Amino acid sequence: MVNVETISLSLISHTNVGKTTLARTLLGRDIGVVRDEAHVTDTADQYTLVETPTGDRLLLWDTPGFGDSARLARRLEASGDPVGWLLGQVWDRFRDRALWSSQTAARNVREQADVVLYLVNASEAPDEAGYVGPEMRVLDWIGKPVVVLLNQLGKPLSAQAEAAEVQAWRGALAGARQVRAVLPLDAFARCWVQEATLLQTIAPLIAEARRPAFDRLVEAWMAQRRDVFDASMRELADRIAMAAADSERIDDASVLDRLRDVGGAVLGKLPTLSGRSDETDETLPSASRQLGMRRLAERLDAEIRDSTERLIRLHGLEGRASETILARLAEHYVVRQQLSEGKAAAFGGAVTGALAGLKADLATGGLSFGAGLLAGGVLGALGAFGLARGYNVVRGKRSSSITWSNAMLDELVTTALLGYLAVAHYGRGRGDWTPSEHPPHWRGVVEAVLRERRDAFTHAWSLRGEAQARDAIVEALQPALGEATLAVLERLYPGSRTR
């Protein structure tokens, strides 16, 4: 028979350090009152963090903040029975608010806590946080195990910078007898894998008889987070697959004209197919192509905004995605068109010997741009035509169309993962979700992980010609995105539990 247990974590700190804000983030819902002033929370309130199907519960207690810690510690030291004296005193809730709040917090720890989560303001240097020492002495007297959480760290730090911050606080707290661990957990910018690390850290601090229940609670909590993670990866896969499978038909003649213009930009004056010399130095796409580009961009922009809002809701947040600005659009289009054998021969003949990478594929009536074309001055010429970051394969199509290039899809994967990280790190205590600049080190980590997994994404792009292309690409992308994102999280938070 399973022994059903209720396990309690007491969230403790000096007043106005951010307990209730962190509690909102951990619980994923709004609780209590958040105001930038002392002693806003004046009662100890319990909330269920997670519950198992068998009835085990993990409670999080939001408590009043310690106040006037130095005076409190001096009185405790003068008493023969510090804890008994603290709990036995009668202070007025309003006239002696600081001491009354301290007593309420201490009583909660003494009577309810299996483990104490002690929050510090990490924007202060350890030697500037004068309240910490006296409050540690109070917690030492009570005798419950303490995990110190570093709040107000600012934007997510690199692994090295975070480790240095933790080490500084660990050194400052070396004399605190009950402190078992020091962890970063910012109420505004933590991630679920950091919460998982917190639960892993707590596990050995739970009484052995209650450990099986705590293990069940951790597994239930992880299952919830993995459900959100899997749904998020499905959302990102569907967004990218939409772009990969999307296309816009354009006028054949205008495409041929633009191909001719590109050749002219490389070779100088180039005879047209009609024999006339083309004196025009055009740098803009044709009207038909501009319209196709705009339609593709509008659909992608709408999909990114809608998808981001769904991602926000999956994480229990509120808010709307801002307008998405798609930079350097012209670099990310690929034009596909069918050329007759005669036109291909005429165009191919016009550039014979000048562009080794450009050849007319007469056997299939198509035109292929090889890698040699994307070099030197040719790259600049093709930039205006929108081929600078992709290759153009124009065979087997019954009409001309414009699509996103593989290079653009690769960039969409990168930005999708960065967007996921931004949402996953956004603490509910921060309020409604709003987009912001991601920490600079994120992109480097994401790009490195994706380079190692290039083949999986190349395979996904190869499915664009399938009859049910979008569905096929989603099925290929979802596991690839999931593995890549977990690898990113493991590099950002070494040693954390992600699976």
PDB file of N, CA and C in Angstrom, residues 158-170:
ATOM      1  N   SER A 158      25.529  33.404 -18.652  1.00  0.00           N
ATOM      2  CA  SER A 158      26.241  32.248 -19.185  1.00  0.00           C
ATOM      3  C   SER A 158      26.529  31.287 -18.037  1.00  0.00           C
ATOM      4  N   ALA A 159      26.806  30.035 -18.374  1.00  0.00           N
ATOM      5  CA  ALA A 159      27.066  29.032 -17.336  1.00  0.00           C
ATOM      6  C   ALA A 159      28.238  29.447 -16.455  1.00  0.00           C
ATOM      7  N   GLN A 160      29.258  30.059 -17.054  1.00  0.00           N
ATOM      8  CA  GLN A 160      30.439  30.461 -16.284  1.00  0.00           C
ATOM      9  C   GLN A 160      30.109  31.610 -15.329  1.00  0.00           C
ATOM     10  N   ALA A 161      29.381  32.616 -15.835  1.00  0.00           N
ATOM     11  CA  ALA A 161      29.031  33.762 -14.992  1.00  0.00           C
ATOM     12  C   ALA A 161      28.100  33.340 -13.861  1.00  0.00           C
ATOM     13  N   GLU A 162      27.177  32.441 -14.168  1.00  0.00           N
ATOM     14  CA  GLU A 162      26.252  31.961 -13.144  1.00  0.00           C
ATOM     15  C   GLU A 162      26.994  31.178 -12.066  1.00  0.00           C
ATOM     16  N   ALA A 163      27.935  30.342 -12.488  1.00  0.00           N
ATOM     17  CA  ALA A 163      28.719  29.560 -11.525  1.00  0.00           C
ATOM     18  C   ALA A 163      29.525  30.471 -10.608  1.00  0.00           C
ATOM     19  N   ALA A 164      30.055  31.565 -11.158  1.00  0.00           N
ATOM     20  CA  ALA A 164      30.824  32.509 -10.341  1.00  0.00           C
ATOM     21  C   ALA A 164      29.929  33.188  -9.310  1.00  0.00           C
ATOM     22  N   GLU A 165      28.703  33.529  -9.716  1.00  0.00           N
ATOM     23  CA  GLU A 165      27.754  34.162  -8.795  1.00  0.00           C
ATOM     24  C   GLU A 165      27.398  33.202  -7.662  1.00  0.00           C
ATOM     25  N   VAL A 166      27.129  31.962  -8.016  1.00  0.00           N
ATOM     26  CA  VAL A 166      26.794  30.950  -7.007  1.00  0.00           C
ATOM     27  C   VAL A 166      27.956  30.756  -6.037  1.00  0.00           C
ATOM     28  N   GLN A 167      29.164  30.699  -6.568  1.00  0.00           N
ATOM     29  CA  GLN A 167      30.327  30.465  -5.719  1.00  0.00           C
ATOM     30  C   GLN A 167      30.541  31.605  -4.735  1.00  0.00           C
ATOM     31  N   ALA A 168      30.292  32.839  -5.176  1.00  0.00           N
ATOM     32  CA  ALA A 168      30.448  33.988  -4.278  1.00  0.00           C
ATOM     33  C   ALA A 168      29.493  33.882  -3.095  1.00  0.00           C
ATOM     34  N   TRP A 169      28.244  33.514  -3.356  1.00  0.00           N
ATOM     35  CA  TRP A 169      27.270  33.382  -2.271  1.00  0.00           C
ATOM     36  C   TRP A 169      27.552  32.148  -1.418  1.00  0.00           C
ATOM     37  N   ARG A 170      28.002  31.088  -2.067  1.00  0.00           N
ATOM     38  CA  ARG A 170      28.326  29.882  -1.299  1.00  0.00           C
ATOM     39  C   ARG A 170      29.439  30.170  -0.290  1.00  0.00           C
TER      40      ARG A 170
END
